[in-house]
C-alpha cells in the first residue's frame, strides 16, 4: 500500500541540503533586511525632527534660528547613513536589492536639506553637496540620482507655501527671488529625458509650483508692493 | 522694472553643469535599459518555443521526443543569458537595479527547465543545476534565489494537469510518483521563512496542486487501478 | 473704454469660416456615427437571437435542429454587415476610425459562427470562411484579424460548458473530440506573438478551457465510460 | 486506448496554414508599430526642445528671440512627420489603426505651433496652416481635426500664465488682447457639437482660462493701469 511510502525518508538528500542552505540564506537576508529597516526607522525619526524645526519658517521665525535647530539633525543623519552603508556593504553588489527600503525616506531627507540650503544660500543643493552633507561622498553607498531629483521636486512643492507666508509677513521681495530660482530649476529639469514614471509625475507638479509663485509675484507687483526690490537690480 | 532681470543669465553654471551631467547619465542608463529589454524579448521568444514543444507532453507524446525538441532551445537561452550578463556587467553593482526587467521571464525559464528535468530524472532541478544549465554558474550574473523558487512553484502548478492527462492516457502509476515528488517539495518549501509576498502567494498555490494530485491518486486507488504499481515497491 | 470692443465684430472671418466648416464636419461625422451605431444595434439584436437558439445545444437539443434556427440569423447578419460596410465606405480610409463601434459585437458574431461551424463540421471556422459567411470576402470592409482571434477565444470559453452538458446527457465521446480540437487550437495560437493585451488575456483564458476539458475527459476515462469511443479509432 | 490518438498529426493543414499566415501578419504589423513608435519618440524629443525655448516667453524674453529658437525645431518636426507619413503609407487605409500612437504627441505639437503663431500674429493658427507648417497639406496623412482642436485647447491653457507674467513685467495691455482672442476662440468652439469626451473636457477647461484672464484684466482696469491702452482704440 501507498501508506508505506510515508514512513520512508521522502526527501532526497540533495533537495534537503539545498533547502537547508536556502533556509539559512533567507534567514540571513531577512535579518539584514530587519537591520536595514531599523536604521531606516531612525532616519525617518531624525527627519521628522528636522522637518518640525524647519516648518517654523512658515511662521516667519528668523531663518538663522530655524536653520540652527534643523542643522542639529544633520550629524544624526550622517551617522545613520554611515550605519546604513555599513549594513548594506555586507552584501556587495546588492545596494539596489534593498534600495526600495530607504528610497522614500532618502527623498525626504534630500528635500529638507535642499530647502535648508536654499534658505541659507539661495542656491540649489547639488547632488555632490547632498552626498557630502550625508557623508556619502567617499562611499560606495551613493545617493541614487533619481532619489536626489525626486527630493528636489519635493522641495519645490514646499516653495509656494513659503512664498505666500513670507508675503503675508511683509516680505514682498520673496516671490521674485523664489520665482527666479524655480524658473531656473524648472528649465534645468526640462533638459532631462525622464523615463522613471514617478519622477516624471513629480516633475510635472513643479510646473504648478512655478505657476503659483508667478501668481503671488503678480499680486505683489500689481499692488505696487514689489517696486523697490526691483529697482535695486540684482 | 522686472524686465531687466530677464536679460541676465538666469541659470547658475554649477546648476547647468550638474543637469548636463544628469542628462548624459540618464541617456546612458536609458540606452542600457533598451539593450536589456531587447535581449529579454529574445529570451521570452525562445522560452515560448520551448514551452510549445514541452506542452506536447500533455498529449502523451513520448517524453524523449518531447524533451529533444525542448532541449534544442537550451543553448539559445544560454547564449541569450550570456549576452544579458554582458550588458548588465557594464554597470557593476547594478544587477538588482535592472532585475525587474528580466525577473518574470527568468522565472518562466526556470519553471520549464525544472519541468524538463523532472520529466527526465524524476528529481528537482537544483538551483546550482539551473545556473549551470543557463551558463550562469561562474558568472557574477547569478540566478536570484527567489526567482528560482518562484519558477519551481510555477512548475508545480503544471503537475496536476500532467497527472490528469497521464491517467487519462492509461499511466496509472504517475499520480503516486508525482504525489511523492510534490509532497517532498512542499515539505522542503515549508522549511523556508518566505518574506517575499509574491513568492509566499505562489507557494500557497502549491498546496492546491498537492491537493489535486492527491485526489487523482485517490481516484486511481479507489478504483483499484494503481495496485500493481505499488506492489512493485520503490 | 474696453466696453466699446464688445460691439465690434470680434471674431475674425477666417476663424469663423474655419469653425463653421468644423461644425459641418463634426455634424457629418456625428450623423455617420449615429448611422453606424444604428446598424450595430441591429447586429447586436440579431446576434442575441442567434445566441438564444444556439444555447439550446447545452440542453442536448439535436444539433441539426439547433443549427437550423441559428442559421436563420446568418442572412440577417450578412445584410446588416453589407449595410454597415456601405455606411463606412462613405468615408474612405476611416474603417479604423469607427472600428471601436462594431468591434465587440463582431467578436461575438465570430464566436457564435465558429461554434456553429464546429458543431456542424468539427473544424475551426477559418478567417476567410468567417468573412465569406458574413459576405465580407470581396469587400474593402474586412474582418479585422484580431477581432476574429478574440471571437475564436470566446468560442473556446463556451466549450467546457458544452462538454459538461454533453457528458451529463450521456455523450461520453464528446470530451475526447473537444479536447483534440482545443489542443490543436491552443497549439496554433501559441505560434502567434500577441501584442494586443486584450487578445493575449483572452488567449490565456483558453488554457483554462483546455484544462477543464481535460478534467472532464479524465472523469469519463477513469470510470471506463469512454472506452468504446476510443477503440473505434478516428 | 487514447494513446493511439497522440501519434496521428493533430493539427489540420488549413488550420496550420492560417495561423502561419497570421504569425507573419502579426510580425509585420508589430514591426510597423515599432517603426512608428521610434519616429514618435523623435517627434516627442523635438517637441520638448521647442517647448523649452518657448517657455522663456514667461520670463519676458523678447518674443522674436524666443520664436527664433522655437522655430528652429519646425523643420525637424516637418521631416519627422514626413517620415511618419511614409511609414503609415505602407499600410493604406490604416491611419486610424495606429493613430493612437502619435495622437497625444501631435496635440502637443499643435499646441506649441498655435502659441507661437499667436505670439507672432495675434491670430489663431488655422487647421490648414498647421498642416502646412508640418508639411501635411498635400498628404494623405492629414492632421486629425480633433487632435487640432485639443491642441488649441492646450494652447488656451497656457494663456492665463502668459498674461499674469506679462502684467508682472509691466505689459498692462496684454490682458485685453488675450481676453479678446480667448473670447473669440471660446465663442467659436461653442458652435461645435463635441461628441468626443476628451475634447469636450478640454474645451470645458477653456472656460477657466477665460475666467482667469478676465480677472487679470479686471485687476489691471480697477487699478487704472490699462486706461491708456484702451484709449488708443484698436
Coordinates of N, CA and C in Angstrom, one line a residue, chain A residues 24-187:
Chain A
X24 N 18.9 29.1 5.5 CA 19.9 29.9 6.1 C 20.1 31.2 5.3
X25 N 20.1 31.1 4.0 CA 20.2 32.4 3.2 C 19.1 33.3 3.4
X26 N 17.9 32.7 3.5 CA 16.7 33.6 3.6 C 16.7 34.2 5.0
X27 N 17.1 33.4 6.0 CA 17.2 34.0 7.4 C 18.2 35.1 7.4
X28 N 19.3 34.9 6.7 CA 20.4 35.9 6.7 C 19.9 37.2 6.0
X29 N 19.3 37.0 4.8 CA 18.8 38.2 4.1 C 17.6 38.8 4.9
X30 N 16.9 38.0 5.6 CA 15.8 38.5 6.4 C 16.3 39.4 7.5
X31 N 17.3 38.9 8.2 CA 17.8 39.6 9.4 C 18.5 40.9 8.9
X32 N 19.2 40.8 7.7 CA 19.8 42.0 7.1 C 18.7 43.0 6.9
X33 N 17.6 42.6 6.3 CA 16.5 43.5 6.0 C 16.0 44.1 7.3
X34 N 15.9 43.3 8.3 CA 15.4 43.9 9.6 C 16.4 45.0 10.1
X35 N 17.7 44.7 10.0 CA 18.7 45.7 10.4 C 18.6 47.0 9.6
X36 N 18.4 46.8 8.2 CA 18.2 47.9 7.4 C 17.0 48.7 7.8
X37 N 15.9 48.0 8.0 CA 14.7 48.7 8.4 C 14.8 49.4 9.7
X38 N 15.6 48.9 10.6 CA 15.7 49.5 11.9 C 16.5 50.9 11.7
X39 N 17.5 50.9 10.9 CA 18.2 52.1 10.7 C 17.3 53.1 9.9
X40 N 16.6 52.6 9.0 CA 15.7 53.5 8.2 C 14.7 54.1 9.1
X41 N 14.2 53.4 10.1 CA 13.2 54.0 11.0 C 13.9 55.1 11.8
X42 N 15.1 54.9 12.2 CA 15.8 56.0 12.9 C 16.0 57.2 12.0
X43 N 16.3 56.9 10.7 CA 16.5 58.1 9.7 C 15.1 58.8 9.6
X44 N 14.1 58.0 9.5 CA 12.8 58.7 9.4 C 12.4 59.5 10.6
X45 N 12.9 59.0 11.8 CA 12.6 59.8 13.0 C 13.4 61.1 13.1
X46 N 14.7 61.0 12.7 CA 15.5 62.2 12.7 C 15.0 63.2 11.7
X47 N 14.5 62.7 10.6 CA 14.0 63.5 9.5 C 12.7 64.3 10.0
X48 N 11.9 63.5 10.8 CA 10.7 64.2 11.3 C 11.1 65.3 12.2
X49 N 12.1 65.2 13.1 CA 12.5 66.2 13.9 C 13.0 67.4 13.1
X50 N 13.8 67.1 12.1 CA 14.4 68.2 11.2 C 13.2 69.0 10.6
X51 N 12.3 68.2 10.1 CA 11.1 68.9 9.4 C 10.3 69.7 10.4
X52 N 10.1 69.2 11.6 CA 9.4 70.0 12.6 C 10.1 71.3 12.8
X53 N 11.4 71.3 12.9 CA 12.1 72.6 13.1 C 11.9 73.5 11.9
X54 N 12.1 72.9 10.8 CA 12.1 73.6 9.5 C 10.8 74.3 9.2
X55 N 9.7 73.7 9.7 CA 8.4 74.2 9.3 C 8.1 75.5 10.0
X56 N 8.9 75.8 11.0 CA 8.7 77.1 11.7 C 9.0 78.3 10.8
X57 N 9.7 78.0 9.7 CA 10.0 79.0 8.7 C 8.7 79.6 8.1
X58 N 7.6 78.8 8.1 CA 6.4 79.3 7.5 C 5.7 80.3 8.5
X59 N 6.1 80.3 9.8 CA 5.6 81.2 10.7 C 6.5 82.4 10.9
X60 N 7.4 82.6 9.9 CA 8.3 83.7 9.9 C 9.3 83.8 11.0
X61 N 9.6 82.7 11.6 CA 10.7 82.7 12.5 C 12.0 83.1 11.8
X62 N 12.9 83.7 12.5 CA 14.1 84.1 11.8 C 14.9 82.9 11.2
X63 N 15.3 83.0 10.0 CA 15.9 81.9 9.3 C 17.1 81.3 10.1
X64 N 18.0 82.1 10.5 CA 19.2 81.5 11.2 C 18.8 80.7 12.4
X65 N 17.8 81.1 13.1 CA 17.3 80.4 14.3 C 16.7 79.0 13.8
X66 N 15.9 79.1 12.8 CA 15.2 77.9 12.3 C 16.3 76.9 11.8
X67 N 17.2 77.4 11.0 CA 18.3 76.5 10.5 C 19.1 75.9 11.6
X68 N 19.4 76.6 12.6 CA 20.2 76.1 13.7 C 19.6 74.8 14.2
X69 N 18.3 74.9 14.5 CA 17.7 73.7 15.1 C 17.6 72.5 14.1
X70 N 17.4 72.9 12.8 CA 17.3 71.8 11.8 C 18.7 71.2 11.6
X71 N 19.7 72.1 11.5 CA 21.0 71.6 11.3 C 21.5 70.6 12.3
X72 N 20.9 70.7 13.5 CA 21.3 69.8 14.6 C 21.1 68.4 14.2
X73 N 20.2 68.1 13.3 CA 19.9 66.7 12.9 C 20.8 66.2 11.9
X74 N 21.5 67.1 11.2 CA 22.4 66.7 10.1 C 23.4 65.6 10.6
X75 N 24.1 65.9 11.7 CA 25.1 64.9 12.1 C 24.4 63.6 12.5
X76 N 23.2 63.7 13.1 CA 22.5 62.4 13.4 C 22.2 61.6 12.1
X77 N 21.8 62.3 11.1 CA 21.5 61.7 9.8 C 22.8 61.1 9.2
X78 N 23.9 61.9 9.3 CA 25.2 61.4 8.8 C 25.6 60.1 9.4
X79 N 25.4 60.0 10.7 CA 25.8 58.8 11.5 C 24.9 57.6 11.0
X80 N 23.6 58.0 10.8 CA 22.7 56.9 10.5 C 23.0 56.4 9.0
X81 N 23.3 57.3 8.1 CA 23.6 56.8 6.8 C 24.9 56.0 6.8
X82 N 25.8 56.4 7.6 CA 27.1 55.6 7.7 C 26.8 54.2 8.2
X83 N 25.8 54.2 9.2 CA 25.4 52.9 9.7 C 24.7 52.0 8.6
X84 N 23.8 52.7 7.9 CA 23.1 52.0 6.8 C 24.1 51.5 5.8
X85 N 25.0 52.3 5.4 CA 26.0 51.9 4.4 C 26.8 50.7 4.9
X86 N 27.1 50.7 6.2 CA 27.9 49.6 6.7 C 27.1 48.3 6.6
X87 N 25.8 48.3 6.9 CA 24.9 47.1 6.8 C 24.9 46.7 5.4
X88 N 24.6 47.6 4.5 CA 24.4 47.2 3.1 C 25.7 46.7 2.5
X89 N 26.8 47.2 3.0 CA 28.2 46.8 2.5 C 28.4 45.3 2.7
X90 N 27.7 44.7 3.7 CA 27.8 43.3 4.0 C 27.5 42.4 2.8
X91 N 26.6 42.9 2.0 CA 26.2 42.1 0.8 C 26.6 42.9 -0.5
X92 N 27.8 42.8 -0.9 CA 28.3 43.6 -2.0 C 27.4 43.4 -3.3
X93 N 27.3 44.5 -4.0 CA 26.5 44.5 -5.2 C 25.0 44.4 -5.1
X94 N 24.5 44.6 -3.8 CA 23.1 44.4 -3.6 C 22.4 45.7 -3.1
X95 N 23.1 46.8 -3.3 CA 22.5 48.1 -3.0 C 21.1 48.2 -3.5
X96 N 21.0 47.9 -4.8 CA 19.7 48.1 -5.4 C 18.7 47.0 -5.1
X97 N 19.2 45.9 -4.5 CA 18.2 44.9 -4.0 C 17.4 45.4 -2.8
X98 N 18.0 46.3 -2.0 CA 17.3 46.7 -0.8 C 16.9 48.2 -0.9
X99 N 17.3 48.8 -2.0 CA 17.1 50.2 -2.2 C 15.7 50.7 -1.9
X100 N 14.7 49.9 -2.3 CA 13.3 50.3 -2.0 C 13.0 50.6 -0.5
X101 N 13.9 50.0 0.3 CA 13.6 50.2 1.8 C 14.1 51.5 2.4
X102 N 14.9 52.2 1.7 CA 15.3 53.6 2.2 C 15.0 54.7 1.2
X103 N 14.5 54.3 0.1 CA 14.2 55.2 -1.0 C 13.4 56.4 -0.7
X104 N 12.2 56.2 -0.2 CA 11.3 57.4 0.1 C 11.8 58.2 1.2
X105 N 12.4 57.6 2.2 CA 13.0 58.3 3.4 C 14.1 59.2 2.9
X106 N 15.0 58.7 2.0 CA 16.1 59.5 1.5 C 15.6 60.6 0.6
X107 N 14.6 60.4 -0.1 CA 14.0 61.5 -0.9 C 13.6 62.7 0.0
X108 N 12.9 62.3 1.1 CA 12.5 63.3 2.1 C 13.7 64.0 2.7
X109 N 14.8 63.3 3.0 CA 16.0 63.9 3.6 C 16.5 64.9 2.6
X110 N 16.6 64.5 1.3 CA 17.2 65.4 0.3 C 16.3 66.6 0.2
X111 N 15.0 66.4 0.2 CA 14.1 67.6 0.1 C 14.3 68.6 1.2
X112 N 14.5 68.1 2.4 CA 14.7 69.0 3.6 C 16.1 69.7 3.5
X113 N 17.1 68.9 3.2 CA 18.4 69.5 3.1 C 18.5 70.6 2.0
X114 N 17.8 70.3 0.9 CA 17.8 71.3 -0.2 C 17.1 72.5 0.1
X115 N 16.0 72.4 0.9 CA 15.2 73.6 1.3 C 16.1 74.4 2.3
X116 N 16.8 73.7 3.2 CA 17.7 74.4 4.2 C 18.8 75.1 3.4
X117 N 19.4 74.4 2.5 CA 20.4 75.0 1.7 C 20.0 76.3 0.9
X118 N 18.8 76.2 0.4 CA 18.2 77.3 -0.4 C 18.0 78.5 0.6
X119 N 17.4 78.2 1.7 CA 17.2 79.3 2.7 C 18.5 80.0 3.1
X120 N 19.5 79.2 3.1 CA 20.8 79.8 3.6 C 21.5 80.5 2.5
X121 N 21.5 79.9 1.3 CA 22.4 80.4 0.2 C 21.6 80.9 -1.0
X122 N 20.3 80.6 -1.2 CA 19.6 81.0 -2.4 C 19.9 80.1 -3.6
X123 N 20.7 79.1 -3.4 CA 21.1 78.2 -4.5 C 20.6 76.8 -4.3
X124 N 20.6 76.0 -5.4 CA 20.2 74.6 -5.3 C 21.3 73.8 -4.7
X125 N 20.9 72.9 -3.7 CA 21.9 72.0 -3.2 C 22.2 71.0 -4.3
X126 N 23.5 70.9 -4.7 CA 23.9 70.0 -5.8 C 23.9 68.5 -5.2
X127 N 23.9 67.6 -6.2 CA 23.9 66.2 -5.8 C 25.2 65.9 -5.0
X128 N 26.3 66.4 -5.5 CA 27.6 66.1 -4.7 C 27.5 66.7 -3.3
X129 N 26.9 67.9 -3.2 CA 26.8 68.6 -1.9 C 25.9 67.8 -1.0
X130 N 24.8 67.2 -1.6 CA 23.9 66.4 -0.7 C 24.7 65.2 -0.2
X131 N 25.4 64.5 -1.1 CA 26.2 63.4 -0.7 C 27.2 63.7 0.4
X132 N 27.9 64.9 0.2 CA 28.8 65.3 1.2 C 28.2 65.6 2.6
X133 N 27.0 66.3 2.5 CA 26.3 66.6 3.8 C 26.0 65.3 4.5
X134 N 25.7 64.2 3.8 CA 25.3 63.0 4.4 C 26.5 62.0 4.6
X135 N 27.7 62.5 4.3 CA 28.9 61.7 4.4 C 28.9 60.5 3.5
X136 N 28.3 60.7 2.3 CA 28.3 59.6 1.4 C 29.2 59.8 0.2
X137 N 30.0 60.9 0.2 CA 30.8 61.2 -1.0 C 31.9 60.2 -1.3
X138 N 32.6 59.7 -0.2 CA 33.7 58.7 -0.4 C 33.2 57.3 -0.4
X139 N 31.9 57.1 -0.3 CA 31.3 55.8 -0.1 C 30.9 55.1 -1.3
X140 N 30.9 53.8 -1.3 CA 30.2 53.0 -2.3 C 28.7 53.1 -2.2
X141 N 28.3 53.6 -1.1 CA 26.9 53.7 -0.8 C 26.5 55.1 -1.3
X142 N 26.2 55.3 -2.6 CA 25.9 56.6 -3.1 C 24.5 57.0 -3.0
X143 N 24.3 58.3 -3.3 CA 22.9 58.8 -3.3 C 22.4 58.6 -4.7
X144 N 21.4 57.8 -4.9 CA 20.8 57.5 -6.2 C 20.3 58.8 -6.9
X145 N 20.7 58.9 -8.1 CA 20.4 60.1 -8.9 C 18.9 60.4 -8.9
X146 N 18.0 59.4 -9.1 CA 16.6 59.7 -9.2 C 16.0 60.1 -7.8
X147 N 16.6 59.5 -6.7 CA 16.2 59.9 -5.4 C 16.5 61.4 -5.2
X148 N 17.7 61.8 -5.6 CA 18.0 63.2 -5.5 C 17.0 64.1 -6.2
X149 N 16.7 63.7 -7.4 CA 15.8 64.5 -8.3 C 14.4 64.6 -7.7
X150 N 13.9 63.4 -7.2 CA 12.6 63.4 -6.6 C 12.6 64.3 -5.3
X151 N 13.7 64.2 -4.5 CA 13.8 65.1 -3.4 C 13.8 66.6 -3.7
X152 N 14.4 66.9 -4.8 CA 14.4 68.3 -5.3 C 13.0 68.7 -5.7
X153 N 12.2 67.8 -6.3 CA 10.8 68.1 -6.7 C 10.0 68.4 -5.4
X154 N 10.2 67.5 -4.4 CA 9.5 67.7 -3.1 C 9.8 69.1 -2.5
X155 N 11.1 69.5 -2.6 CA 11.4 70.8 -2.1 C 10.6 71.9 -2.9
X156 N 10.6 71.8 -4.2 CA 9.9 72.7 -5.0 C 8.4 72.8 -4.5
X157 N 7.8 71.7 -4.2 CA 6.4 71.7 -3.7 C 6.2 72.5 -2.4
X158 N 7.3 72.7 -1.7 CA 7.2 73.5 -0.4 C 7.2 75.0 -0.7
X159 N 7.8 75.4 -1.8 CA 8.1 76.8 -2.1 C 6.8 77.7 -2.2
X160 N 5.8 77.3 -2.9 CA 4.6 78.2 -3.0 C 4.1 78.6 -1.6
X161 N 4.0 77.6 -0.7 CA 3.5 77.9 0.7 C 4.5 78.9 1.3
X162 N 5.8 78.7 1.2 CA 6.7 79.6 1.8 C 6.5 81.0 1.3
X163 N 6.4 81.2 0.0 CA 6.2 82.5 -0.6 C 4.9 83.2 -0.1
X164 N 3.8 82.4 0.0 CA 2.6 83.0 0.5 C 2.8 83.5 1.9
X165 N 3.4 82.7 2.8 CA 3.6 83.1 4.1 C 4.6 84.2 4.3
X166 N 5.6 84.3 3.5 CA 6.5 85.4 3.5 C 5.8 86.7 3.1
X167 N 5.0 86.7 2.1 CA 4.3 87.9 1.7 C 3.4 88.3 2.8
X168 N 2.7 87.4 3.4 CA 1.8 87.7 4.5 C 2.5 88.4 5.6
X169 N 3.8 88.0 5.8 CA 4.6 88.6 6.9 C 5.2 89.8 6.4
X170 N 5.0 90.3 5.2 CA 5.5 91.5 4.7 C 6.8 91.5 3.9
X171 N 7.3 90.3 3.6 CA 8.5 90.2 2.8 C 8.1 90.2 1.3
X172 N 8.0 91.4 0.7 CA 7.5 91.5 -0.7 C 8.5 91.1 -1.8
X173 N 9.7 90.9 -1.3 CA 10.8 90.6 -2.3 C 10.9 89.1 -2.5
X174 N 10.3 88.3 -1.6 CA 10.5 86.9 -1.7 C 9.9 86.3 -3.0
X175 N 8.7 86.6 -3.4 CA 8.2 86.0 -4.7 C 9.2 86.1 -5.8
X176 N 9.8 87.3 -6.0 CA 10.7 87.4 -7.1 C 11.9 86.5 -7.0
X177 N 12.4 86.4 -5.8 CA 13.6 85.5 -5.6 C 13.3 84.0 -5.8
X178 N 12.1 83.6 -5.3 CA 11.7 82.2 -5.4 C 11.4 81.9 -6.9
X179 N 10.7 82.9 -7.5 CA 10.4 82.7 -8.9 C 11.6 82.5 -9.8
X180 N 12.6 83.3 -9.5 CA 13.8 83.2 -10.3 C 14.5 81.8 -10.1
X181 N 14.5 81.4 -8.8 CA 15.1 80.1 -8.5 C 14.4 79.0 -9.2
X182 N 13.1 79.0 -9.0 CA 12.2 77.9 -9.5 C 12.2 77.9 -11.1
X183 N 12.2 79.1 -11.7 CA 12.3 79.1 -13.1 C 13.6 78.4 -13.7
X184 N 14.7 78.7 -13.0 CA 15.9 78.1 -13.4 C 15.9 76.6 -13.2
X185 N 15.4 76.2 -12.0 CA 15.3 74.8 -11.7 C 14.4 74.0 -12.7
X186 N 13.3 74.6 -13.0 CA 12.3 74.0 -14.0 C 13.0 73.9 -15.3
X187 N 13.7 74.9 -15.8 CA 14.4 74.9 -17.1 C 15.4 73.8 -17.1

